């Protein structure tokens, strides 16, 4: 059975209901402007920016995004796979994003107004320059 083709980023955004569509569009523009070298694509229902190959702790290998943006039922998720000093970069931003839920490589929030967009921009800028966790060479 052939794998279903993922939509293009613009079509992915346009298919979202309002008001989420406008928020994702705003964040997409922020990511594209802040990290212009990371090519946008859609993977597993998420807007991805910058592909890389990884090997997880289990030994499993795959392809993922350096930065990801997802519209979930209850929240927006910004994934930054960058690592610094052996830990995910997102964890270092927890105190600067008090209204967000912080995971190892993920910032979740209900609305863009709940977070400081300047902090997100800084996180994206730094995350786009650091290597992702588990990145394979070549």
GROMACS .gro file of C-alpha atoms in nm:
model
  138
    1UNK     CA    1   0.000   0.000   0.000
    2UNK     CA    2   0.141   0.342  -0.096
    3UNK     CA    3   0.202   0.593   0.180
    4UNK     CA    4  -0.030   0.895   0.170
    5UNK     CA    5   0.146   1.210   0.054
    6UNK     CA    6   0.169   1.489   0.312
    7UNK     CA    7   0.019   1.826   0.211
    8UNK     CA    8   0.236   2.126   0.135
    9UNK     CA    9   0.285   2.369   0.427
   10UNK     CA   10   0.056   2.640   0.286
   11UNK     CA   11  -0.227   2.392   0.221
   12UNK     CA   12  -0.174   2.241   0.566
   13UNK     CA   13  -0.217   2.583   0.730
   14UNK     CA   14  -0.514   2.684   0.514
   15UNK     CA   15  -0.699   2.363   0.610
   16UNK     CA   16  -0.697   2.459   0.980
   17UNK     CA   17  -1.009   2.619   1.133
   18UNK     CA   18  -1.000   2.975   1.266
   19UNK     CA   19  -0.875   3.115   1.497
   20UNK     CA   20  -0.601   2.849   1.499
   21UNK     CA   21  -0.523   2.907   1.129
   22UNK     CA   22  -0.422   3.268   1.195
   23UNK     CA   23  -0.209   3.172   1.493
   24UNK     CA   24  -0.025   2.895   1.307
   25UNK     CA   25   0.021   3.129   1.009
   26UNK     CA   26   0.177   3.390   1.243
   27UNK     CA   27   0.411   3.135   1.401
   28UNK     CA   28   0.503   2.989   1.061
   29UNK     CA   29   0.604   3.337   0.944
   30UNK     CA   30   0.808   3.388   1.261
   31UNK     CA   31   0.994   3.058   1.212
   32UNK     CA   32   1.055   3.117   0.839
   33UNK     CA   33   1.190   3.467   0.905
   34UNK     CA   34   1.401   3.364   1.205
   35UNK     CA   35   1.541   3.043   1.055
   36UNK     CA   36   1.526   3.098   0.676
   37UNK     CA   37   1.773   2.817   0.597
   38UNK     CA   38   1.540   2.551   0.742
   39UNK     CA   39   1.322   2.423   0.457
   40UNK     CA   40   0.952   2.387   0.557
   41UNK     CA   41   0.765   2.061   0.500
   42UNK     CA   42   0.483   1.859   0.659
   43UNK     CA   43   0.557   1.537   0.847
   44UNK     CA   44   0.319   1.335   1.063
   45UNK     CA   45   0.062   1.615   1.083
   46UNK     CA   46   0.322   1.871   1.190
   47UNK     CA   47   0.481   2.162   1.007
   48UNK     CA   48   0.851   2.082   1.008
   49UNK     CA   49   1.147   2.304   0.938
   50UNK     CA   50   1.484   2.152   0.847
   51UNK     CA   51   1.505   1.774   0.804
   52UNK     CA   52   1.764   1.564   0.981
   53UNK     CA   53   1.839   1.195   1.036
   54UNK     CA   54   1.852   1.071   1.392
   55UNK     CA   55   1.925   0.766   1.600
   56UNK     CA   56   1.730   0.735   1.923
   57UNK     CA   57   1.849   0.574   2.245
   58UNK     CA   58   1.674   0.251   2.135
   59UNK     CA   59   1.894   0.242   1.823
   60UNK     CA   60   1.599   0.321   1.595
   61UNK     CA   61   1.683   0.553   1.305
   62UNK     CA   62   1.455   0.790   1.121
   63UNK     CA   63   1.399   1.134   0.971
   64UNK     CA   64   1.254   1.422   1.170
   65UNK     CA   65   1.241   1.801   1.181
   66UNK     CA   66   1.478   2.037   1.361
   67UNK     CA   67   1.185   2.263   1.450
   68UNK     CA   68   0.820   2.162   1.439
   69UNK     CA   69   0.487   2.341   1.477
   70UNK     CA   70   0.167   2.149   1.549
   71UNK     CA   71  -0.196   2.246   1.596
   72UNK     CA   72  -0.343   2.003   1.846
   73UNK     CA   73  -0.701   1.990   1.967
   74UNK     CA   74  -0.629   2.171   2.295
   75UNK     CA   75  -0.302   2.353   2.222
   76UNK     CA   76  -0.029   2.466   1.988
   77UNK     CA   77   0.303   2.283   2.016
   78UNK     CA   78   0.642   2.422   1.920
   79UNK     CA   79   0.905   2.148   1.903
   80UNK     CA   80   1.274   2.242   1.907
   81UNK     CA   81   1.493   1.934   1.879
   82UNK     CA   82   1.817   2.123   1.950
   83UNK     CA   83   2.049   2.013   2.226
   84UNK     CA   84   2.305   2.206   2.425
   85UNK     CA   85   2.536   2.052   2.684
   86UNK     CA   86   2.356   1.718   2.654
   87UNK     CA   87   2.008   1.851   2.729
   88UNK     CA   88   1.721   1.978   2.518
   89UNK     CA   89   1.732   2.354   2.463
   90UNK     CA   90   1.358   2.399   2.539
   91UNK     CA   91   1.415   2.300   2.903
   92UNK     CA   92   1.636   2.607   2.952
   93UNK     CA   93   1.346   2.835   2.848
   94UNK     CA   94   1.089   2.714   3.103
   95UNK     CA   95   1.123   3.016   3.333
   96UNK     CA   96   1.082   3.256   3.037
   97UNK     CA   97   0.754   3.092   2.927
   98UNK     CA   98   0.552   3.069   3.252
   99UNK     CA   99   0.210   3.020   3.087
  100UNK     CA  100   0.333   2.736   2.867
  101UNK     CA  101   0.369   2.368   2.945
  102UNK     CA  102   0.729   2.265   2.883
  103UNK     CA  103   0.834   1.917   2.778
  104UNK     CA  104   1.183   1.796   2.695
  105UNK     CA  105   1.176   1.942   2.342
  106UNK     CA  106   0.828   2.095   2.332
  107UNK     CA  107   0.651   2.417   2.432
  108UNK     CA  108   0.270   2.383   2.451
  109UNK     CA  109   0.031   2.677   2.487
  110UNK     CA  110  -0.338   2.742   2.419
  111UNK     CA  111  -0.301   3.072   2.231
  112UNK     CA  112  -0.014   3.278   2.093
  113UNK     CA  113  -0.117   3.556   2.334
  114UNK     CA  114  -0.024   3.324   2.624
  115UNK     CA  115   0.348   3.339   2.543
  116UNK     CA  116   0.610   3.604   2.480
  117UNK     CA  117   0.671   3.583   2.104
  118UNK     CA  118   1.016   3.741   2.152
  119UNK     CA  119   1.113   3.442   2.369
  120UNK     CA  120   0.983   3.200   2.105
  121UNK     CA  121   1.184   3.387   1.841
  122UNK     CA  122   1.499   3.359   2.055
  123UNK     CA  123   1.434   2.986   2.109
  124UNK     CA  124   1.386   2.928   1.734
  125UNK     CA  125   1.695   3.135   1.646
  126UNK     CA  126   1.918   2.949   1.889
  127UNK     CA  127   1.757   2.611   1.814
  128UNK     CA  128   1.814   2.650   1.441
  129UNK     CA  129   2.189   2.687   1.498
  130UNK     CA  130   2.247   2.403   1.746
  131UNK     CA  131   2.263   2.034   1.652
  132UNK     CA  132   1.949   1.828   1.715
  133UNK     CA  133   1.953   1.551   1.976
  134UNK     CA  134   2.061   1.219   1.824
  135UNK     CA  135   2.159   1.365   1.485
  136UNK     CA  136   2.346   1.127   1.256
  137UNK     CA  137   2.638   1.253   1.052
  138UNK     CA  138   2.600   1.273   0.675
   0.00000   0.00000   0.00000
